[in-house]
Coordinates of C-alpha atoms in Angstrom, one line a residue:
M1 CA -5.0 12.8 127.4
K2 CA -6.1 9.2 126.9
K3 CA -6.9 9.1 123.2
A4 CA -10.6 8.5 122.5
A5 CA -11.7 6.2 119.7
L6 CA -12.3 8.0 116.4
R7 CA -16.0 9.0 116.2
R8 CA -17.2 9.2 112.6
P9 CA -20.0 11.7 112.4
T10 CA -21.7 9.8 109.6
R11 CA -21.7 6.5 111.5
M12 CA -23.3 8.1 114.6
S13 CA -26.9 8.3 115.1
E14 CA -28.7 11.5 115.1
E15 CA -29.5 11.2 118.8
E16 CA -25.7 10.4 119.5
K17 CA -24.5 13.6 117.8
Q18 CA -27.0 15.9 119.2
A19 CA -26.1 14.5 122.7
L20 CA -22.5 15.4 122.0
V21 CA -23.4 18.9 121.1
A22 CA -25.5 19.0 124.3
K23 CA -22.6 17.9 126.4
I24 CA -20.3 20.5 125.0
L25 CA -22.8 23.4 125.6
A26 CA -23.5 22.2 129.0
G27 CA -19.7 22.3 129.7
D28 CA -19.5 18.6 130.2
P29 CA -15.9 17.4 129.7
S30 CA -17.0 13.9 129.1
A31 CA -17.7 14.8 125.4
F32 CA -13.8 14.7 125.1
T33 CA -12.4 12.2 127.6
E34 CA -13.1 9.6 130.1
D35 CA -9.9 10.2 132.0
P36 CA -10.6 12.0 135.4
E37 CA -7.6 14.1 135.4
E38 CA -7.9 15.2 131.8
A39 CA -11.7 15.8 132.4
R40 CA -10.8 18.1 135.3
K41 CA -8.5 20.3 133.0
I42 CA -10.9 20.5 130.2
A43 CA -13.8 21.4 132.6
H44 CA -11.8 24.5 133.5
R45 CA -11.7 25.5 129.7
L46 CA -15.3 25.3 128.8
G47 CA -16.5 28.8 130.0
W48 CA -16.7 30.1 126.5
V49 CA -20.0 28.4 126.0
R50 CA -21.4 30.9 128.5
A51 CA -19.6 34.0 127.2
P52 CA -22.3 35.9 125.5
E53 CA -24.6 35.5 128.7
R54 CA -21.7 36.7 131.0
M55 CA -20.9 39.7 128.7
R56 CA -24.4 40.9 128.3
S57 CA -24.3 41.9 131.9
R58 CA -21.1 43.9 131.3
I59 CA -22.2 45.8 128.4
E60 CA -22.8 49.1 130.2
E61 CA -19.6 49.0 132.3
L62 CA -17.5 48.3 129.1
R63 CA -19.3 51.1 127.2
A64 CA -18.7 53.5 130.0
F65 CA -15.1 52.6 130.1
G66 CA -14.8 53.1 126.3
E67 CA -16.3 56.5 126.7
E68 CA -13.8 57.2 129.5
I69 CA -10.9 56.3 127.3
R70 CA -12.3 58.2 124.4
E71 CA -12.3 61.4 126.5
Q72 CA -8.6 61.0 127.7
F73 CA -6.7 59.4 125.0
E74 CA -6.0 59.7 121.2
E75 CA -4.2 56.4 120.7
V76 CA -4.5 52.8 122.2
V77 CA -1.8 50.3 121.9
W78 CA -3.0 46.8 122.5
C79 CA 0.0 44.5 123.6
G80 CA -0.8 40.8 123.4
M81 CA 0.0 37.5 121.7
G82 CA -2.1 34.8 120.1
G83 CA -5.5 34.4 121.7
S84 CA -4.9 37.9 123.3
S85 CA -4.3 39.7 120.1
L86 CA -5.7 37.9 117.0
F87 CA -9.4 38.8 117.6
P88 CA -8.5 42.4 118.6
L89 CA -6.5 42.7 115.5
A90 CA -9.5 41.5 113.4
L91 CA -11.7 44.0 115.0
A92 CA -9.2 46.9 114.4
E93 CA -8.7 46.2 110.7
I94 CA -12.3 45.1 109.8
F95 CA -14.1 47.9 111.7
G96 CA -11.5 50.5 112.7
P97 CA -12.1 53.0 115.3
Q98 CA -15.5 54.5 115.1
E99 CA -15.7 58.3 114.7
G100 CA -14.2 60.2 117.6
Y101 CA -12.6 57.1 119.1
P102 CA -8.8 56.7 119.6
G103 CA -6.7 55.2 117.1
F104 CA -6.0 51.4 117.8
T105 CA -2.7 49.7 117.1
V106 CA -2.2 45.9 118.0
L107 CA 1.3 45.1 118.9
D108 CA 1.9 41.3 118.7
T109 CA 5.6 41.3 117.8
D110 CA 9.1 42.0 119.3
D111 CA 10.4 43.2 116.0
P112 CA 12.8 46.0 116.7
E113 CA 11.7 48.2 113.7
T114 CA 8.0 48.0 114.8
I115 CA 9.0 48.9 118.4
A116 CA 11.0 51.8 117.0
E117 CA 8.2 53.1 114.8
I118 CA 5.8 53.1 117.7
E119 CA 8.1 55.0 119.9
E120 CA 8.7 57.6 117.1
T121 CA 5.1 58.2 116.3
L122 CA 3.4 58.2 119.8
S123 CA 1.8 61.2 121.4
W124 CA 2.9 60.0 124.9
E125 CA 0.6 62.1 126.9
K126 CA -2.4 60.9 125.0
T127 CA -1.6 57.1 124.5
L128 CA -3.0 54.2 126.6
F129 CA -1.3 50.7 126.6
V130 CA -3.4 47.7 127.2
I131 CA -1.2 44.8 128.5
A132 CA -3.2 41.6 127.7
S133 CA -2.0 38.3 128.9
K134 CA -4.1 35.5 130.3
S135 CA -1.3 34.0 132.3
G136 CA 0.4 37.2 133.3
T137 CA 3.7 35.8 132.2
T138 CA 3.7 36.0 128.4
V139 CA 7.4 37.1 127.5
E140 CA 6.6 39.4 124.6
T141 CA 3.8 41.2 126.2
L142 CA 5.6 41.7 129.6
S143 CA 8.6 43.0 127.6
H144 CA 6.3 45.5 125.9
Y145 CA 5.0 46.6 129.3
R146 CA 8.4 47.1 130.9
Y147 CA 10.0 48.8 128.0
F148 CA 7.1 51.3 127.5
W149 CA 6.8 51.9 131.2
K150 CA 10.4 53.0 131.4
A151 CA 9.8 55.1 128.1
F152 CA 7.1 57.0 130.1
E153 CA 9.4 57.4 133.1
D154 CA 12.3 58.7 130.8
R155 CA 9.8 61.4 129.6
N156 CA 8.8 62.3 133.2
I157 CA 5.3 61.1 132.6
K158 CA 3.8 59.1 135.4
P159 CA 3.1 55.8 133.8
G160 CA 0.3 54.1 135.8
P161 CA -2.6 56.2 134.3
H162 CA -1.4 55.0 130.9
F163 CA -1.8 51.3 131.4
V164 CA -4.6 48.7 131.7
A165 CA -4.0 45.2 132.4
L166 CA -6.2 42.3 131.0
T167 CA -5.3 39.1 132.9
D168 CA -6.5 36.3 135.0
P169 CA -7.5 36.9 138.5
G170 CA -4.4 36.4 140.8
S171 CA -1.8 36.4 138.0
P172 CA 1.7 37.9 138.5
L173 CA 0.7 40.8 136.1
E174 CA -2.5 41.6 138.2
K175 CA -0.3 41.9 141.3
E176 CA 2.0 44.2 139.6
A177 CA -0.5 46.2 138.0
R178 CA -2.2 46.9 141.4
E179 CA 1.1 47.7 143.0
K180 CA 2.1 50.1 140.2
G181 CA -1.1 51.9 139.9
F182 CA -2.5 50.8 136.6
L183 CA -5.6 52.8 135.4
R184 CA -7.6 49.5 135.5
V185 CA -7.3 45.7 135.8
V186 CA -9.8 43.8 133.7
H187 CA -10.1 40.1 134.4
H188 CA -9.8 37.5 131.7
P189 CA -12.2 34.7 132.5
P190 CA -10.0 32.0 134.1
D191 CA -12.1 29.1 132.7
V192 CA -11.7 30.2 129.0
G193 CA -8.6 29.5 127.1
G194 CA -7.1 32.4 125.0
R195 CA -8.1 31.1 121.5
Y196 CA -11.7 30.6 122.8
A197 CA -11.9 34.0 124.3
A198 CA -13.1 36.1 121.4
L199 CA -16.5 36.8 122.9
T200 CA -15.2 37.5 126.5
E201 CA -13.5 40.6 127.7
V202 CA -10.6 39.7 125.2
G203 CA -12.9 40.8 122.3
M204 CA -15.4 42.9 124.1
L205 CA -13.0 45.3 125.6
P206 CA -11.2 46.2 122.4
A207 CA -14.7 46.5 120.9
A208 CA -15.7 49.1 123.5
L209 CA -12.4 51.0 122.9
L210 CA -13.1 51.1 119.2
G211 CA -16.6 52.3 119.8
L212 CA -18.4 49.3 118.3
D213 CA -22.0 48.4 119.2
L214 CA -21.6 45.9 121.9
E215 CA -25.3 45.0 122.0
R216 CA -25.4 44.2 118.4
A217 CA -22.1 42.1 118.7
I218 CA -23.5 40.0 121.6
S219 CA -26.8 39.5 119.9
A220 CA -25.2 38.1 116.8
A221 CA -23.4 35.7 119.0
E222 CA -26.5 34.7 120.8
E223 CA -28.3 34.0 117.5
M224 CA -25.5 31.6 116.3
F225 CA -25.6 29.8 119.7
E226 CA -29.4 29.4 119.1
A227 CA -28.9 28.1 115.7
S228 CA -26.4 25.5 117.1
S229 CA -28.6 24.3 119.8
P230 CA -28.7 20.5 120.5
E231 CA -32.5 20.6 120.0
I232 CA -32.1 21.6 116.3
P233 CA -31.8 18.6 114.1
W234 CA -28.2 17.7 113.1
S235 CA -28.6 18.6 109.4
Y236 CA -29.8 22.1 110.3
N237 CA -27.3 22.8 113.1
L238 CA -25.0 25.6 111.7
S239 CA -21.9 24.8 113.7
A240 CA -22.4 21.0 113.7
W241 CA -22.3 20.9 109.9
L242 CA -19.1 22.7 109.8
A243 CA -17.5 20.3 112.2
Q244 CA -18.8 17.3 110.1
Y245 CA -17.4 19.0 106.9
M246 CA -14.0 19.3 108.5
V247 CA -13.8 15.8 110.1
E248 CA -15.2 13.8 107.1
H249 CA -12.7 15.3 104.7
F250 CA -9.9 14.7 107.1
I251 CA -10.8 11.0 107.4
H252 CA -10.7 10.7 103.6
G253 CA -7.3 12.1 103.5
K254 CA -8.0 15.8 102.8
D255 CA -6.4 17.6 105.7
K256 CA -5.7 20.9 104.1
L257 CA -8.7 23.3 105.1
T258 CA -8.2 26.2 102.7
I259 CA -9.8 29.3 104.0
M260 CA -10.5 32.1 101.5
A261 CA -12.0 35.4 102.5
D262 CA -13.3 38.6 101.1
P263 CA -10.5 41.2 101.4
L264 CA -12.5 43.0 104.0
L265 CA -12.6 39.9 106.3
R266 CA -9.2 38.5 105.8
P267 CA -7.9 39.5 109.2
F268 CA -10.6 37.3 110.8
A269 CA -9.1 34.3 108.9
L270 CA -6.0 34.7 111.1
W271 CA -8.2 34.0 114.2
I272 CA -9.7 31.0 112.5
E273 CA -6.3 29.8 111.5
Q274 CA -5.1 29.9 115.1
L275 CA -8.4 28.2 116.5
V276 CA -8.1 25.3 114.2
A277 CA -4.3 24.8 114.0
E278 CA -3.8 25.0 117.8
S279 CA -6.9 23.2 118.8
L280 CA -6.5 20.3 116.4
G281 CA -2.8 20.0 115.5
K282 CA -1.5 17.4 118.1
N283 CA -0.9 13.7 118.6
F284 CA 0.8 13.5 115.2
L285 CA -2.3 14.5 113.4
G286 CA -4.1 17.8 112.5
I287 CA -6.5 19.6 110.3
I288 CA -4.1 22.2 108.6
P289 CA -5.6 25.6 108.0
I290 CA -4.3 27.3 104.8
V291 CA -4.9 30.9 105.1
G292 CA -3.7 34.0 102.9
E293 CA -2.8 32.2 99.7
S294 CA -3.7 34.2 96.5
P295 CA -6.6 32.3 94.7
G296 CA -5.4 30.2 91.9
S297 CA -6.8 27.9 89.1
P298 CA -7.8 24.3 90.3
T299 CA -4.8 22.9 88.5
V300 CA -2.5 24.3 91.4
Y301 CA -4.5 22.7 94.1
G302 CA -3.7 19.1 95.2
P303 CA -6.3 16.5 96.1
D304 CA -5.6 16.9 99.7
R305 CA -7.6 20.3 99.6
Y306 CA -11.1 21.3 100.5
F307 CA -12.3 25.0 100.8
V308 CA -14.3 27.4 103.0
Y309 CA -15.2 31.0 101.7
L310 CA -16.1 33.6 104.0
G311 CA -17.6 36.6 102.3
L312 CA -20.1 39.7 102.6
R313 CA -23.5 39.6 101.2
G314 CA -23.5 41.8 98.0
R315 CA -20.0 41.1 97.1
E316 CA -20.6 37.6 95.9
N317 CA -19.2 38.3 92.5
L318 CA -15.5 38.7 93.8
Y319 CA -14.9 35.1 93.5
R320 CA -17.8 33.7 91.6
R321 CA -15.6 32.5 88.7
L322 CA -13.2 30.7 91.1
F323 CA -16.1 29.1 92.9
S324 CA -17.4 27.7 89.5
D325 CA -13.9 26.4 88.6
L326 CA -13.3 24.7 91.9
R327 CA -16.7 22.9 91.8
E328 CA -16.2 21.9 88.1
A329 CA -12.9 20.4 89.2
D330 CA -14.7 18.4 92.0
F331 CA -13.3 20.3 94.8
E332 CA -15.5 20.6 98.0
L333 CA -16.4 24.3 98.7
K334 CA -18.6 25.6 101.5
T335 CA -19.5 29.4 101.3
Y336 CA -20.7 31.5 104.2
F337 CA -22.0 35.0 103.4
L338 CA -22.4 37.5 106.3
E339 CA -25.1 40.2 106.1
D340 CA -22.8 42.6 107.6
R341 CA -19.4 42.9 109.4
Y342 CA -21.0 42.4 113.0
E343 CA -21.8 38.7 111.9
I344 CA -18.1 37.9 112.6
F345 CA -19.2 37.7 116.3
A346 CA -21.6 35.0 115.1
E347 CA -18.8 33.2 113.2
C348 CA -16.8 33.1 116.3
V349 CA -19.6 30.8 117.9
R350 CA -19.8 28.7 114.6
W351 CA -16.1 28.1 114.5
E352 CA -15.5 27.6 118.2
L353 CA -18.2 24.9 118.6
A354 CA -17.2 23.4 115.3
V355 CA -13.7 23.0 116.2
A356 CA -14.5 21.7 119.7
L357 CA -16.8 19.1 118.0
A358 CA -14.0 18.3 115.6
G359 CA -11.6 17.6 118.6
A360 CA -14.3 15.4 120.1
F361 CA -14.6 13.5 116.9
L362 CA -10.9 13.1 116.4
G363 CA -10.1 12.1 119.9
V364 CA -7.9 15.0 120.8
N365 CA -8.2 17.7 123.6
P366 CA -8.9 21.0 121.7
F367 CA -8.1 23.1 124.7
D368 CA -4.5 22.2 125.3
E369 CA -1.3 23.1 123.5
P370 CA 1.4 20.5 124.8
D371 CA 4.1 21.1 122.2
V372 CA 4.3 24.9 122.4
V373 CA 6.6 24.5 125.5
R374 CA 9.5 23.1 123.2
T375 CA 10.2 26.4 121.7
K376 CA 9.8 28.3 124.9
R377 CA 12.4 26.0 126.6
K378 CA 14.9 26.4 123.8
T379 CA 14.5 30.1 123.8
R380 CA 15.2 30.4 127.5
E381 CA 18.4 28.2 127.1
I382 CA 19.6 30.4 124.2
L383 CA 19.0 33.7 126.0
D384 CA 20.7 32.3 129.2
T385 CA 23.8 31.4 127.0
L386 CA 23.6 35.0 125.5
R387 CA 23.6 36.5 129.1
E388 CA 26.5 34.3 130.2
T389 CA 28.8 34.7 127.2
G390 CA 27.6 37.7 125.3
E391 CA 27.1 35.5 122.2
F392 CA 24.4 33.4 120.8
P393 CA 25.2 29.7 120.4
V394 CA 24.9 29.5 116.6
E395 CA 27.2 29.9 113.6
F396 CA 25.7 30.1 110.2
Y397 CA 27.0 29.0 106.8
L398 CA 27.5 31.8 104.5
D399 CA 26.4 32.0 100.9
E400 CA 29.2 33.9 99.2
D401 CA 27.1 35.0 96.3
T402 CA 24.4 36.8 98.3
G403 CA 25.9 37.2 101.9
I404 CA 22.9 35.4 103.2
G405 CA 23.4 33.1 106.1
F406 CA 21.8 29.7 106.6
L407 CA 21.4 26.6 108.6
Y408 CA 19.7 23.3 108.1
A409 CA 18.5 20.5 110.4
E410 CA 19.6 17.0 110.0
T411 CA 16.4 16.1 108.2
A412 CA 17.4 18.6 105.4
R413 CA 21.1 17.6 105.4
I414 CA 23.1 18.1 102.2
E415 CA 26.6 16.9 101.4
Y416 CA 27.9 20.4 100.7
P417 CA 26.5 23.4 102.5
R418 CA 25.6 25.7 99.6
L419 CA 22.4 27.7 99.7
T420 CA 21.2 26.9 96.2
A421 CA 21.9 23.2 96.5
L422 CA 20.1 23.1 99.9
I423 CA 17.0 24.8 98.5
K424 CA 17.0 22.6 95.6
K425 CA 17.1 19.4 97.6
F426 CA 14.7 20.8 100.1
F427 CA 12.0 21.1 97.4
Q428 CA 12.9 17.8 95.6
D429 CA 12.3 16.0 98.8
M430 CA 9.0 17.5 99.3
S431 CA 5.9 15.7 98.6
P432 CA 2.8 17.4 96.9
W433 CA 0.5 16.3 99.8
G434 CA 2.8 18.0 102.3
Y435 CA 2.8 21.6 103.1
L436 CA 5.5 24.4 103.4
A437 CA 5.6 27.0 106.1
L438 CA 7.5 30.3 105.6
L439 CA 8.0 31.8 108.9
A440 CA 9.4 35.4 109.0
Y441 CA 10.9 37.2 112.0
L442 CA 10.5 40.5 110.2
P443 CA 8.3 43.5 110.6
P444 CA 4.6 42.5 110.1
D445 CA 3.7 44.9 107.4
P446 CA 1.7 44.5 104.3
E447 CA 4.4 44.9 101.8
L448 CA 6.4 42.0 103.3
E449 CA 3.3 39.8 103.5
E450 CA 2.8 40.5 99.8
I451 CA 6.4 39.5 99.1
F452 CA 5.9 36.2 100.8
R453 CA 2.6 35.8 99.0
D454 CA 4.6 35.7 95.9
F455 CA 6.9 33.1 97.3
R456 CA 3.8 31.0 98.2
T457 CA 2.2 31.4 94.7
L458 CA 5.5 30.3 93.1
I459 CA 5.9 27.3 95.3
R460 CA 2.4 26.2 95.0
G461 CA 2.3 26.5 91.2
R462 CA 5.6 24.5 90.8
R463 CA 5.1 21.8 93.5
Q464 CA 1.3 21.8 93.7
C465 CA 1.7 21.8 97.5
S466 CA -0.1 23.9 100.2
T467 CA 1.7 26.8 101.7
V468 CA 1.5 28.5 105.1
F469 CA 2.9 31.9 106.2
G470 CA 3.3 33.5 109.6
F471 CA 5.2 36.3 111.1
G472 CA 7.2 35.4 114.1
P473 CA 6.8 35.4 117.0
R474 CA 3.1 35.7 116.2
Y475 CA 2.9 32.1 114.7
L476 CA 4.4 30.6 117.8
H477 CA 1.2 31.5 119.5
S478 CA -1.1 30.4 116.7
T479 CA 0.2 27.6 114.3
G480 CA 3.3 26.7 116.3
Q481 CA 1.5 23.9 118.0
L482 CA 0.5 22.3 114.8
F483 CA 4.0 22.6 113.4
K484 CA 5.7 20.6 116.2
G485 CA 2.7 18.4 117.4
G486 CA 0.6 17.7 114.3
T487 CA 1.1 15.8 111.1
I488 CA 4.8 15.3 110.0
S489 CA 4.0 16.4 106.4
G490 CA 5.3 19.8 107.1
R491 CA 8.5 21.5 106.0
F492 CA 9.6 24.9 107.3
I493 CA 11.9 27.8 106.4
I494 CA 12.5 30.4 109.1
F495 CA 13.8 33.9 108.2
T496 CA 15.6 36.3 110.5
R497 CA 17.8 39.2 109.8
K498 CA 20.6 41.3 111.2
G499 CA 19.5 44.5 112.9
R500 CA 20.2 44.6 116.6
R501 CA 19.3 48.0 118.2
P502 CA 21.5 48.2 121.3
E503 CA 19.2 51.2 122.7
Q504 CA 16.2 48.8 122.9
V505 CA 17.2 47.0 126.1
I506 CA 14.2 45.2 127.9
P507 CA 14.3 46.4 131.5
G508 CA 15.1 43.6 133.8
E509 CA 16.1 41.2 131.0
G510 CA 19.5 42.5 129.9
V511 CA 18.6 41.8 126.3
T512 CA 17.2 43.7 123.5
F513 CA 14.0 43.2 121.4
W514 CA 16.2 41.9 118.5
D515 CA 18.0 39.4 120.9
L516 CA 14.5 38.2 122.1
Q517 CA 13.3 37.9 118.6
F518 CA 16.2 36.0 117.2
A519 CA 16.5 33.7 120.2
Q520 CA 12.7 32.7 119.5
A521 CA 13.4 32.0 115.9
Y522 CA 16.6 29.9 116.6
G523 CA 14.9 28.2 119.5
D524 CA 12.0 27.3 117.2
F525 CA 14.5 26.1 114.5
R526 CA 15.9 23.7 117.3
A527 CA 12.5 22.7 118.5
L528 CA 11.3 21.7 114.9
E529 CA 14.8 19.8 114.5
E530 CA 14.1 18.1 117.8
A531 CA 10.6 17.1 116.7
G532 CA 12.0 15.6 113.4
R533 CA 10.8 18.3 111.1
P534 CA 12.7 19.3 107.9
V535 CA 13.6 22.9 108.6
I536 CA 16.0 25.7 107.2
H537 CA 17.0 28.8 109.0
I538 CA 17.9 31.7 106.7
H539 CA 19.6 34.7 108.2
L540 CA 19.3 37.8 106.0
T541 CA 21.4 40.9 106.2
E542 CA 20.3 44.4 107.2
D543 CA 19.0 44.9 103.7
Y544 CA 16.5 42.1 104.1
R545 CA 14.0 43.2 101.4
E546 CA 16.8 43.1 98.7
D547 CA 17.8 39.8 100.0
L548 CA 14.2 38.4 99.7
R549 CA 14.2 39.5 96.0
K550 CA 17.4 37.5 95.6
L551 CA 15.9 34.5 97.3
Y552 CA 12.9 34.6 95.1
D553 CA 15.1 34.3 92.1
I554 CA 16.9 31.5 93.8
F555 CA 13.7 29.8 94.6
E556 CA 12.5 30.1 91.0
E557 CA 15.7 28.7 89.7
C558 CA 15.7 25.7 92.0
L559 CA 11.9 25.0 91.4
R560 CA 12.5 25.0 87.7
L561 CA 15.0 22.3 87.7

């Protein structure tokens, strides 16, 4: 993309800014670029501005399908990654299935423990799998499909009636779904990218399966579009003001957008994180979303921070003291209080339009992800080597005190490969205006997330730096673009563990889920190293929870010195 000149919102006239909003909402790619080829690509990604209008005509069809599934099944397993999973995950955790509707599990990992747990707990005759992949080629999602399809066959259950595909028209997945007799094929809108698809079938199909009020959801989205119309003066435009808030702080050196949320809304923050990171983290710049940190006193936050809080009306007192402390310390804070949970559908509009506008202001294409391919390429190479030789092309150093393995990139090199020395130097070299990402290829469960939240609190308190956390491979489809294509201020620690399950072979691939998971982790290590990012790969034992406790003590010791 030919980089546009930076447009500072405060230096544009009211008419120019409103014209920019009008272009985006009209689906005009000239809001982002003057390059004809790039304009053609962007034009094919602007269908989200018409999503509520399109979905309104499908309410009855989706509602009827939700009722059909309700009568036939007791459990729905939604298989997807990134844009195909994060908003369904938010809906499942914020609303849950309504009374009488099937349980709803989002599977966006290839972790072998998670796969095994699903296998052991399913009532197979009463379970529906939704295979959601826009391209129809997402490796994790197709692995889920092929593995669970065979699991039905092994139990002498005809698989087809237990599968639904959500994919682009004409994709390889659609072709296979029709050939194999899936219960239904639902089309992903081809002119909408995954992370902008929350208000399309990607969000409304799971909403229907959960028994939510689709009319109410779409009406909330329509109201926000009306409140973001180009006819509305800029200072009253709800989406435009969020865009200006983000961009003006970025221009003044504050690139850490710290998003805090009411505990009931935290899953939605993961969707916002992907939208911001993947849309704006490229061309060696980026607004860095910080999501999931524990609230702290203003003294632990650096001057590169600014804040957004998303809460529910009637629960304002949860963080009132924190708000007061932040403002007294001269931190910028914008608060949004939702009247009820259905207003997250309106927030989708606010954030989608705000992030698109921010991309236009910063001169980046908010609809591509050019650096994601780095890890995909490395992963394929590593798996090919495994298939050819029976081994991974990696050898870890071993910490004799803990039994934990580790690797480090050239950018994190030390003279003597000892784990404590490596971690000590890693933090000594870290600037307070950078950020640290802890990336765990482990089961995505709340207990582990809390353990890593303790790591984040420790590091932030000692180094006054921002911290990011992500389960792998989920983050590869979310923040991974920012890590490899955005600002070079990031440092990264990847966690894997032993635990291959030889019985979990993915049909047609000749590798297990653990093999795929490890190849993605090591592939991302190599991709980050190739991009010049300081990165450590820590390989835990089978007793990885105990290893994490040992590592916490090591981190605490190293950060004290």
